Coordinates of C-alpha atoms in Angstrom, one line a residue:
Chain A
M6 CA 79.9 68.1 -42.0
R7 CA 82.8 68.4 -39.3
R8 CA 80.3 66.8 -36.6
L9 CA 79.0 64.7 -39.0
L10 CA 82.4 63.0 -39.7
G11 CA 83.5 63.7 -36.3
S12 CA 80.9 61.8 -34.3
Q13 CA 81.0 58.1 -34.7
H14 CA 77.2 57.7 -35.1
G15 CA 77.4 60.5 -37.8
G16 CA 80.0 58.7 -39.5
L17 CA 78.5 55.3 -39.6
A18 CA 75.3 57.2 -41.0
V19 CA 77.1 58.4 -43.9
L20 CA 78.8 54.8 -44.4
V21 CA 75.0 53.1 -44.6
L22 CA 73.9 56.2 -46.9
V23 CA 77.0 55.8 -49.1
V24 CA 76.9 52.1 -49.2
V25 CA 72.8 52.1 -50.0
L26 CA 72.8 55.0 -52.6
M27 CA 76.0 54.2 -54.2
P28 CA 74.8 50.9 -56.5
F29 CA 72.0 52.7 -57.8
A30 CA 74.9 55.1 -59.9
F31 CA 76.7 52.1 -61.1
P32 CA 76.5 51.8 -65.2
N33 CA 77.5 48.1 -65.1
N34 CA 78.4 44.8 -63.8
F35 CA 82.0 46.0 -63.2
Y36 CA 81.4 48.8 -61.0
F37 CA 79.8 46.1 -58.9
D38 CA 83.1 44.1 -59.1
V39 CA 85.2 46.8 -57.9
A40 CA 82.8 47.6 -55.2
I41 CA 82.4 44.3 -53.6
N42 CA 86.5 44.2 -53.7
V43 CA 86.5 47.5 -52.2
G44 CA 84.3 46.1 -49.6
I45 CA 86.2 43.2 -48.8
A46 CA 89.4 45.1 -48.7
A47 CA 88.0 47.3 -46.4
I48 CA 86.7 44.7 -43.8
V49 CA 90.6 43.7 -43.8
C50 CA 91.9 47.1 -43.1
I51 CA 89.6 48.0 -40.2
G52 CA 90.7 45.0 -38.4
L53 CA 94.3 45.9 -39.3
N54 CA 93.7 49.4 -38.4
L55 CA 92.9 48.3 -35.0
L56 CA 96.4 46.4 -34.6
I57 CA 98.5 49.1 -36.5
G58 CA 96.5 52.5 -35.8
Y59 CA 95.2 52.2 -32.5
A60 CA 97.5 49.7 -30.7
G61 CA 100.8 50.8 -32.5
Q62 CA 102.0 47.4 -33.5
I63 CA 102.7 46.4 -36.8
S64 CA 101.8 43.2 -39.3
L65 CA 103.1 42.6 -42.7
G66 CA 101.8 39.1 -43.1
H67 CA 98.2 39.5 -42.5
A68 CA 97.0 38.3 -45.8
G69 CA 98.5 35.1 -44.4
F70 CA 95.3 35.1 -42.4
F71 CA 93.1 36.4 -45.3
G72 CA 94.8 33.5 -47.2
I73 CA 93.7 31.2 -44.4
G74 CA 90.2 32.2 -44.2
A75 CA 89.8 32.2 -48.3
Y76 CA 91.3 28.4 -48.2
A77 CA 89.6 27.3 -45.4
S78 CA 86.2 27.9 -47.2
A79 CA 87.7 27.0 -50.5
I80 CA 88.8 23.1 -49.5
L81 CA 86.2 22.7 -46.9
T82 CA 83.4 23.4 -49.2
T83 CA 84.2 22.4 -53.0
T84 CA 86.7 19.3 -51.7
H85 CA 84.9 18.5 -48.4
G86 CA 81.3 19.7 -49.5
W87 CA 80.8 21.3 -45.8
P88 CA 78.2 24.1 -45.7
P89 CA 79.7 27.2 -46.5
L90 CA 78.9 29.4 -43.5
L91 CA 80.4 26.4 -41.2
A92 CA 83.6 26.5 -43.5
L93 CA 83.8 30.2 -42.9
L94 CA 83.3 29.7 -39.3
A95 CA 86.5 26.9 -39.3
G96 CA 88.6 29.3 -41.2
I97 CA 88.1 32.3 -38.6
A98 CA 88.9 29.4 -35.6
I99 CA 92.2 28.1 -37.3
S100 CA 93.2 32.1 -38.3
G101 CA 92.2 32.6 -34.5
S102 CA 93.9 30.0 -33.1
L103 CA 97.0 30.5 -35.0
A104 CA 97.2 34.1 -34.2
F105 CA 96.4 33.3 -30.7
V106 CA 99.6 30.8 -30.5
V107 CA 102.0 33.1 -32.1
A108 CA 100.9 36.3 -30.8
R109 CA 102.8 36.1 -27.7
P110 CA 106.2 35.5 -28.7
I111 CA 105.8 37.9 -31.9
L112 CA 104.3 40.8 -30.1
A113 CA 107.2 40.5 -27.7
L114 CA 109.3 42.0 -30.2
K115 CA 109.0 45.6 -30.8
G116 CA 109.6 47.8 -34.4
H117 CA 111.9 46.5 -37.1
Y118 CA 111.9 43.1 -35.4
L119 CA 108.0 42.6 -35.2
A120 CA 107.9 43.7 -38.9
M121 CA 110.2 41.1 -39.8
A122 CA 108.3 38.2 -37.8
T123 CA 105.1 39.2 -39.0
L124 CA 106.6 39.2 -42.6
G125 CA 108.2 35.7 -41.9
L126 CA 104.9 34.3 -40.8
G127 CA 103.1 35.9 -44.0
I128 CA 105.4 34.1 -46.2
I129 CA 105.2 30.8 -44.4
I130 CA 101.9 30.7 -44.6
S131 CA 102.0 31.6 -48.2
I132 CA 104.8 29.2 -49.2
V133 CA 102.5 26.4 -47.4
L134 CA 99.4 27.5 -49.5
S135 CA 101.1 27.1 -52.8
Q136 CA 103.2 24.0 -52.0
E137 CA 100.5 21.9 -50.6
V138 CA 99.5 21.2 -54.2
E139 CA 97.2 18.2 -53.0
L140 CA 95.3 20.3 -50.7
T141 CA 95.2 23.6 -52.5
G142 CA 96.0 23.2 -56.1
G143 CA 99.1 24.7 -56.0
P144 CA 100.1 28.2 -57.8
D145 CA 97.5 27.2 -60.6
G146 CA 94.7 28.0 -57.7
M147 CA 91.7 26.0 -57.3
P148 CA 88.0 26.4 -57.9
V149 CA 85.2 27.6 -54.9
D150 CA 81.9 26.7 -54.9
P151 CA 79.3 29.5 -54.7
L152 CA 78.3 30.7 -51.2
T153 CA 75.0 29.4 -50.1
L154 CA 73.8 31.3 -46.7
F155 CA 70.6 29.4 -44.9
G156 CA 69.7 27.4 -48.2
F157 CA 70.2 30.7 -50.5
E158 CA 72.6 31.0 -53.0
I159 CA 74.6 34.1 -53.0
S160 CA 75.0 34.9 -56.7
G161 CA 74.6 38.1 -59.1
P162 CA 76.3 41.4 -58.1
W163 CA 73.3 42.6 -56.2
T164 CA 73.2 39.9 -53.9
W165 CA 76.9 40.0 -53.3
Y166 CA 76.9 43.8 -52.9
W167 CA 74.4 43.8 -50.6
L168 CA 76.2 41.0 -48.5
V169 CA 79.2 42.7 -48.4
G170 CA 77.9 46.1 -47.6
G171 CA 76.1 44.6 -44.8
T172 CA 79.0 42.7 -43.3
L173 CA 81.5 46.0 -43.7
I174 CA 78.8 48.2 -42.1
L175 CA 78.6 45.6 -39.4
V176 CA 82.5 45.0 -38.8
T177 CA 82.8 49.2 -38.8
W178 CA 80.1 49.4 -36.0
L179 CA 81.8 46.6 -33.9
A180 CA 85.4 48.5 -34.2
L181 CA 83.8 51.6 -33.3
N182 CA 82.1 50.4 -30.4
L183 CA 85.6 48.7 -29.4
V184 CA 87.5 51.9 -30.1
D185 CA 85.3 53.9 -27.9
S186 CA 85.4 51.2 -25.0
P187 CA 88.0 50.7 -22.0
I188 CA 89.5 48.3 -24.2
G189 CA 89.9 50.6 -27.2
R190 CA 91.6 53.3 -25.1
A191 CA 93.6 50.4 -23.7
L192 CA 95.0 49.7 -26.9
Q193 CA 95.7 53.5 -27.6
A194 CA 97.4 53.5 -24.1
V195 CA 99.7 50.5 -25.5
H196 CA 100.5 52.4 -28.4
G197 CA 101.1 55.9 -26.3
S198 CA 103.2 54.4 -23.5
E199 CA 103.6 50.9 -22.8
I200 CA 104.9 51.3 -19.1
A201 CA 102.5 53.8 -18.2
A202 CA 99.7 51.5 -19.7
R203 CA 101.0 48.9 -17.3
V204 CA 101.2 51.2 -14.4
C205 CA 97.3 52.1 -14.8
G206 CA 96.8 48.0 -14.7
V207 CA 96.5 47.5 -18.3
D208 CA 97.9 44.0 -19.1
T209 CA 99.7 45.0 -22.4
T210 CA 100.6 41.5 -23.4
A211 CA 97.1 40.4 -23.2
Y212 CA 95.7 43.6 -24.9
K213 CA 98.3 42.9 -27.6
V214 CA 97.2 39.2 -28.2
L215 CA 93.7 40.3 -28.2
V216 CA 94.2 43.0 -31.1
F217 CA 96.3 40.6 -32.9
V218 CA 93.8 37.7 -33.0
L219 CA 90.8 40.2 -33.6
S220 CA 92.4 41.6 -36.6
A221 CA 93.4 37.8 -37.8
V222 CA 89.9 36.8 -37.6
I223 CA 88.6 39.9 -39.3
A224 CA 91.0 39.1 -42.3
S225 CA 89.9 35.6 -42.3
L226 CA 86.0 36.4 -42.6
A227 CA 87.4 38.9 -45.7
G228 CA 89.3 35.9 -47.2
S229 CA 86.2 33.5 -47.0
L230 CA 84.0 36.1 -48.4
F231 CA 86.6 36.8 -51.2
A232 CA 86.9 33.1 -52.0
H233 CA 83.1 32.6 -52.8
F234 CA 82.9 36.0 -54.8
S235 CA 85.9 35.3 -56.8
G236 CA 85.1 31.9 -57.3
W237 CA 88.6 30.8 -58.1
L238 CA 91.6 30.7 -55.5
T239 CA 95.2 31.5 -56.2
P240 CA 97.9 31.5 -53.4
D241 CA 98.5 35.3 -54.6
E242 CA 95.7 36.5 -52.5
A243 CA 97.9 35.4 -49.2
D244 CA 101.1 36.7 -50.6
F245 CA 103.5 39.3 -49.4
L246 CA 102.4 41.8 -51.7
R247 CA 99.0 41.4 -50.5
S248 CA 99.9 41.6 -47.0
I249 CA 101.8 45.2 -48.1
Q250 CA 98.6 46.0 -49.8
F251 CA 96.3 46.2 -46.4
V252 CA 99.0 48.0 -44.6
T253 CA 99.6 50.9 -47.5
M254 CA 95.6 51.0 -47.4
V255 CA 95.7 51.6 -43.4
V256 CA 98.6 54.2 -43.7
L257 CA 97.2 56.2 -46.8
G258 CA 93.6 56.2 -45.0
G259 CA 94.7 57.2 -41.9
M260 CA 96.2 55.4 -38.7
A261 CA 93.7 55.1 -35.7
S262 CA 90.9 56.1 -38.1
T263 CA 88.1 53.6 -38.9
F264 CA 86.6 55.4 -41.8
G265 CA 90.5 56.0 -42.9
A266 CA 91.0 52.5 -43.3
I267 CA 88.2 52.1 -45.3
V268 CA 88.8 55.4 -47.8
G269 CA 92.4 53.8 -48.0
A270 CA 90.9 50.6 -49.1
A271 CA 88.6 52.0 -51.6
L272 CA 91.2 54.2 -53.1
L273 CA 94.1 51.7 -53.6
T274 CA 91.3 49.1 -54.6
A275 CA 89.3 51.3 -57.1
L276 CA 92.3 53.4 -58.6
P277 CA 94.3 50.8 -60.6
Q278 CA 91.0 49.5 -61.8
F279 CA 89.9 52.4 -63.7
L280 CA 93.7 53.6 -64.3
T281 CA 94.7 50.9 -66.2
V282 CA 97.2 52.9 -67.8
F283 CA 99.0 52.0 -64.6
Q284 CA 98.4 48.4 -64.5
N285 CA 102.3 47.4 -65.1
Y286 CA 103.5 49.7 -62.5
E287 CA 101.1 48.8 -59.7
H288 CA 103.7 48.0 -57.2
V289 CA 105.7 50.9 -58.3
M290 CA 102.3 53.2 -57.6
L291 CA 102.0 51.3 -54.3
G292 CA 105.4 52.4 -53.3
L293 CA 104.8 55.7 -54.6
V294 CA 101.6 56.1 -52.5
M295 CA 103.3 55.0 -49.4
V296 CA 106.1 57.5 -49.8
L297 CA 104.3 60.3 -50.4
T298 CA 101.8 59.7 -48.0
M299 CA 104.5 59.5 -45.3
I300 CA 106.2 63.0 -46.4
F301 CA 102.8 65.0 -46.9
M302 CA 100.5 63.6 -44.5
P303 CA 102.1 61.1 -42.0
R304 CA 98.7 60.7 -40.1
G305 CA 97.2 60.0 -43.5
L306 CA 94.2 61.0 -45.5
V307 CA 91.0 61.3 -43.3
P308 CA 92.6 62.4 -39.8
T309 CA 94.4 65.3 -42.4
L310 CA 91.4 66.2 -43.9
A311 CA 89.5 66.1 -40.2
L312 CA 91.8 68.4 -39.2
R313 CA 91.9 70.4 -41.9
L314 CA 88.0 70.9 -41.5
R315 CA 88.3 71.6 -37.6
G316 CA 91.0 74.4 -38.5
E317 CA 88.6 76.4 -41.1
R318 CA 85.7 76.0 -38.5
R319 CA 87.7 78.1 -35.9
Chain B
M21 CA 100.8 49.9 10.7
S22 CA 103.5 50.0 7.8
L23 CA 101.8 50.7 4.4
L24 CA 105.4 49.5 2.4
A25 CA 108.3 47.7 4.3
V26 CA 111.6 47.3 2.1
E27 CA 114.0 44.9 3.5
R28 CA 117.4 44.2 2.6
L29 CA 116.7 45.3 -1.1
T30 CA 119.6 45.3 -3.6
R31 CA 119.5 45.9 -7.6
S32 CA 122.6 45.6 -9.5
F33 CA 123.4 46.5 -13.1
G34 CA 126.2 44.1 -14.3
G35 CA 129.0 45.3 -11.7
V36 CA 126.9 48.4 -10.2
R37 CA 124.8 48.4 -7.3
A38 CA 122.2 51.3 -8.2
V39 CA 120.7 50.2 -4.5
Q40 CA 121.9 48.2 -2.1
D41 CA 120.8 46.2 1.1
L42 CA 118.5 49.2 1.4
S43 CA 116.0 48.7 4.3
F44 CA 113.1 51.2 5.6
V45 CA 109.5 51.5 6.0
I46 CA 106.8 54.0 5.0
P47 CA 103.6 54.0 7.4
A48 CA 100.6 54.7 6.2
G49 CA 99.4 58.3 5.7
G50 CA 101.5 60.9 4.8
M51 CA 104.0 62.6 2.7
H52 CA 107.4 60.9 2.6
S53 CA 110.4 62.1 0.4
I54 CA 113.4 60.3 -0.8
I55 CA 116.4 62.7 -1.7
G56 CA 119.9 62.3 -2.8
P57 CA 122.3 63.0 -5.2
N58 CA 122.1 62.4 -8.8
G59 CA 122.8 58.7 -9.0
A60 CA 121.9 57.9 -5.5
G61 CA 119.4 55.1 -6.8
K62 CA 116.3 57.1 -6.2
T63 CA 114.5 56.1 -9.6
T64 CA 115.8 52.7 -9.4
L65 CA 114.3 52.1 -6.3
F66 CA 110.9 53.6 -7.7
N67 CA 111.0 51.1 -10.5
L68 CA 111.9 48.2 -7.9
V69 CA 108.9 49.5 -5.8
T70 CA 106.2 49.6 -9.0
G71 CA 107.4 46.3 -10.7
V72 CA 109.2 48.3 -13.5
L73 CA 112.3 46.5 -12.6
R74 CA 112.7 43.0 -10.6
P75 CA 115.1 43.3 -7.4
T76 CA 118.5 41.5 -7.9
R77 CA 118.0 40.3 -3.7
G78 CA 115.5 41.4 -0.9
S79 CA 111.9 41.9 0.0
I80 CA 109.2 44.4 -0.6
R81 CA 105.9 44.0 1.5
F82 CA 102.8 46.1 0.9
K83 CA 100.3 45.8 3.6
G84 CA 102.3 42.9 4.8
E85 CA 102.4 40.9 1.5
E86 CA 105.4 40.5 -0.5
I87 CA 105.4 42.2 -3.8
A88 CA 109.0 42.1 -5.4
G89 CA 109.2 41.0 -8.8
L90 CA 105.4 41.7 -9.7
P91 CA 104.9 43.1 -12.9
P92 CA 103.3 47.1 -12.5
E93 CA 99.6 45.7 -13.6
R94 CA 99.3 43.7 -10.8
L95 CA 100.6 46.5 -8.7
A96 CA 98.1 48.7 -9.7
A97 CA 95.4 46.4 -9.1
R98 CA 96.6 46.2 -5.2
G99 CA 96.8 50.1 -5.0
I100 CA 100.4 51.2 -6.1
S101 CA 100.4 53.9 -8.6
R102 CA 103.2 56.3 -10.4
T103 CA 104.4 58.9 -12.2
F104 CA 107.4 59.5 -14.3
Q105 CA 110.5 61.4 -14.3
N106 CA 110.3 61.9 -18.2
L107 CA 106.9 62.2 -18.7
Q108 CA 105.0 59.2 -20.0
I109 CA 101.9 60.7 -21.4
F110 CA 99.6 59.0 -23.8
F111 CA 100.0 61.7 -26.6
N112 CA 97.8 59.9 -28.8
M113 CA 94.8 60.4 -27.0
S114 CA 92.6 63.2 -25.5
V115 CA 93.0 64.3 -21.9
L116 CA 90.1 62.9 -20.6
D117 CA 91.0 59.4 -22.2
N118 CA 94.3 59.9 -20.4
V119 CA 92.8 60.1 -17.1
L120 CA 90.1 57.3 -18.1
V121 CA 92.9 54.6 -18.7
G122 CA 93.8 55.6 -14.9
S123 CA 90.6 54.2 -14.0
H124 CA 91.3 50.9 -16.5
L125 CA 90.5 48.4 -13.5
A126 CA 87.6 49.9 -12.5
L127 CA 85.8 50.0 -15.8
D128 CA 83.9 46.7 -17.4
R129 CA 86.5 45.1 -19.6
N130 CA 84.2 42.6 -21.3
V131 CA 85.3 42.4 -25.0
L132 CA 82.1 41.2 -26.1
R133 CA 80.1 43.9 -24.2
A134 CA 82.4 46.2 -25.7
L135 CA 82.2 45.1 -29.2
L136 CA 78.1 45.3 -28.7
R137 CA 78.2 48.7 -26.9
L138 CA 75.7 47.1 -24.1
P139 CA 74.4 49.0 -21.9
R140 CA 75.8 47.6 -18.8
L141 CA 79.2 48.9 -20.1
R142 CA 78.0 52.6 -21.0
H143 CA 76.5 52.3 -17.2
S144 CA 79.6 51.3 -15.5
E145 CA 81.3 53.9 -17.8
R146 CA 79.6 57.1 -16.7
R147 CA 80.2 57.5 -13.3
V148 CA 84.0 56.5 -14.1
R149 CA 83.8 59.3 -16.6
R150 CA 82.5 61.8 -13.9
D151 CA 85.1 61.1 -11.6
A152 CA 87.4 61.5 -14.3
E153 CA 86.2 64.8 -14.7
A154 CA 86.4 66.0 -11.2
L155 CA 89.8 64.5 -11.2
L156 CA 90.7 66.9 -13.9
E157 CA 88.9 70.1 -12.4
R158 CA 90.9 69.1 -9.4
V159 CA 94.3 69.4 -11.2
G160 CA 93.0 72.3 -13.1
L161 CA 92.7 70.8 -16.4
A162 CA 89.1 71.0 -17.1
E163 CA 89.2 73.6 -19.6
W164 CA 91.6 71.0 -21.6
R165 CA 89.1 68.5 -21.1
D166 CA 88.5 67.1 -24.9
A167 CA 91.8 68.7 -26.2
P168 CA 94.9 66.3 -27.6
A169 CA 97.0 65.4 -24.8
D170 CA 100.0 66.6 -27.2
S171 CA 98.5 70.2 -27.1
L172 CA 99.5 70.6 -23.3
P173 CA 102.1 73.2 -21.9
Y174 CA 104.8 71.1 -19.9
G175 CA 103.3 71.8 -16.5
A176 CA 99.9 70.7 -17.2
L177 CA 101.3 67.5 -18.5
K178 CA 103.0 67.0 -15.3
R179 CA 99.5 67.7 -13.5
L180 CA 98.0 65.3 -16.1
E181 CA 100.0 62.3 -15.1
I182 CA 99.4 63.0 -11.2
A183 CA 95.5 62.9 -12.2
R184 CA 95.7 59.9 -14.5
A185 CA 97.7 58.3 -11.2
M186 CA 95.2 59.2 -9.0
A187 CA 92.3 57.9 -11.4
G188 CA 93.1 54.3 -10.3
R189 CA 92.6 55.5 -6.5
P190 CA 95.9 54.3 -5.1
E191 CA 96.7 53.9 -1.3
L192 CA 100.1 54.3 -2.6
L193 CA 101.4 57.0 -5.1
L194 CA 104.9 57.4 -6.0
L195 CA 105.7 61.1 -7.7
D196 CA 109.0 60.9 -9.8
E197 CA 110.1 64.8 -9.6
P198 CA 106.4 66.2 -10.2
A199 CA 108.1 69.4 -9.9
A200 CA 110.8 68.9 -12.5
G201 CA 111.0 72.2 -15.2
C202 CA 108.1 73.6 -13.4
N203 CA 108.1 77.4 -12.6
E204 CA 107.4 78.7 -9.0
R205 CA 103.8 79.3 -9.6
E206 CA 103.4 75.8 -11.0
T207 CA 105.4 74.4 -8.1
Q208 CA 103.1 75.9 -5.4
E209 CA 100.3 74.3 -7.6
I210 CA 101.6 71.0 -7.3
E211 CA 102.5 71.6 -3.5
Q212 CA 98.7 72.5 -2.8
L213 CA 97.6 69.6 -5.1
L214 CA 100.1 67.0 -2.8
R215 CA 98.9 68.2 0.4
G216 CA 95.1 67.8 -0.8
L217 CA 95.6 64.4 -1.4
V218 CA 97.6 63.4 1.5
E219 CA 94.8 65.0 3.6
D220 CA 92.2 62.7 1.6
G221 CA 94.2 59.7 3.2
V222 CA 96.8 58.9 0.2
T223 CA 100.1 57.8 1.2
I224 CA 102.6 60.0 -1.0
V225 CA 106.3 58.9 -1.6
L226 CA 107.8 61.7 -3.2
V227 CA 111.7 61.9 -5.4
E228 CA 112.2 65.6 -6.0
H229 CA 115.3 67.9 -6.1
D230 CA 113.1 70.9 -5.5
M231 CA 114.6 70.8 -1.8
R232 CA 112.1 73.7 -0.5
L233 CA 109.2 72.1 -1.8
V234 CA 110.3 68.7 0.1
M235 CA 111.3 70.6 3.3
N236 CA 107.7 72.2 3.2
V237 CA 105.7 69.1 2.6
S238 CA 107.6 66.0 4.0
D239 CA 106.5 64.1 7.3
H240 CA 109.3 61.9 6.8
I241 CA 112.3 62.3 4.1
I242 CA 114.7 59.3 3.4
V243 CA 118.2 60.3 2.2
L244 CA 120.0 57.9 -0.3
D245 CA 123.5 58.2 -1.3
H246 CA 125.2 55.5 -3.6
G247 CA 122.2 53.3 -3.0
Q248 CA 122.4 53.2 0.8
M249 CA 120.5 55.2 3.2
L250 CA 122.6 58.1 4.6
A251 CA 119.7 59.5 6.9
E252 CA 116.4 59.3 7.8
G253 CA 113.7 61.5 10.0
D254 CA 111.9 64.6 9.7
A255 CA 112.9 67.7 7.4
E256 CA 114.8 69.3 10.9
T257 CA 116.3 66.0 11.9
V258 CA 117.7 65.5 8.3
R259 CA 118.3 69.0 7.4
N260 CA 120.9 69.1 10.4
D261 CA 122.3 65.8 9.9
P262 CA 126.2 66.4 9.3
A263 CA 126.3 63.5 7.0
V264 CA 123.7 64.7 5.0
V265 CA 125.0 68.4 4.8
E266 CA 128.3 66.4 3.8
A267 CA 127.1 64.5 1.2
Y268 CA 124.5 66.3 -0.5
L269 CA 122.7 69.4 0.6
G270 CA 125.7 71.4 1.2
Q271 CA 124.6 75.2 0.3
A272 CA 121.0 74.4 -0.5
G273 CA 120.4 72.5 2.7
R274 CA 121.5 75.7 4.6
T275 CA 119.6 78.1 2.5
A276 CA 116.6 76.0 3.3
G277 CA 117.3 76.3 6.8
H278 CA 117.2 79.7 6.8
A279 CA 113.9 80.0 4.8
P280 CA 111.1 81.5 6.9

């Protein structure tokens, strides 16, 4: 078990197995719905974990990039009739460019200041999305055309499930590869000691920009998928609370653990759906989860469990 | 030929001049030490030479080229590396990964190839990984290879920093108190290690408070006081310089002089 979870390929194999087998146990469409939302959140969290967990930076505004992707897809397909794949790529280009432009000044900040700056960025994006009524339909939201890929319309729970599941596996594989490369080590070095990283020849600014852009692009991709899947889009998807949700998922699942990000996303997406008793207290629960994680397992779920397992083996 | 030439270097912090009109030359090869009382400007000088601080005035030439004000990552590419007085280990990484970051510039850093795990990248990494393991062997950390860096004892971390700095294959290596906090045996291990590196042709500049180590290993000693040069020469010359004895060595210098 430990070797399976410990080695990267083993972890990926487990993920593929879970994704492939799980839907056959789903009793009804509601479970598909939850699973697809889990997958979309997990994709965002894998990217965000590269930024927060590995590179040691923080962003309290990543729902902004999720929102940009979602609205780019919604507006370009529904209002302008673009092919969805092109709209998705346009969303990625917009998110990536915005992230690239703001990354240098923002990532020069550290700690609280970086948190505040990314928070501000997220809020600005979310305000623009709800104020530009002509473009986005404002707070009431807008409809989104269904997703068509290469002439096939993606509809029905099974098709959507395979699409999101496949994307999740692909993004996981890419993230695992990146982490286990000179670039991944450079990112972790930035986290460990910025000055030592620079002395080793790591251009820390360039790597911070790279990981910020990468995480924004991944969030944008997930946003585009979400827009088409839900069929109706409101600015709530890009707001501050959504950003906090993403960060909480990463922290709960485990910093610097790609599978942790997936577990965190799964728990915090699925639990509120099944524990509807707590519906009115969702934000309280979110805060409570964050506080308890910080106190009892600051490394997060997956790294803590991995350590336990390793300890027992010795 | 001089490897490092510092000319009229000055660095002020507010009204305080930590380094003042300092000029000296470090020839290629050998072990060079910089000593002086606390606050003499040794660490500031290191920070200036490695690009951590920018000089207020003056010039620093490395292999004949001006490098004053260049950032550390550019200097790493030119062959200057260093360790830190207060450990700057990547505690979130394994011992081997720490050393691999030291080889950063020798590795394939293409993002696309990294994302797709293309064979070319794996190939370039295999060789560097072997070198890193050899370095760990050399500093006596081979058995800790896969351990998290934060599980190592202090003396081992000191040697890990040296291994990481060596992984970049520097021509000039600046060591800021490599023996600080080490016991006698650990200090001897570090002494052996440093001698080996000099034999390999690395030019070492050492800041160290352990006078016995300094006097044992140095070919050339520069004594700083109040950011200025007080004396310069081999161990014998420096030890017998009245100004040095007066300002700094005092009892310790005379004791070292009597050591076998």
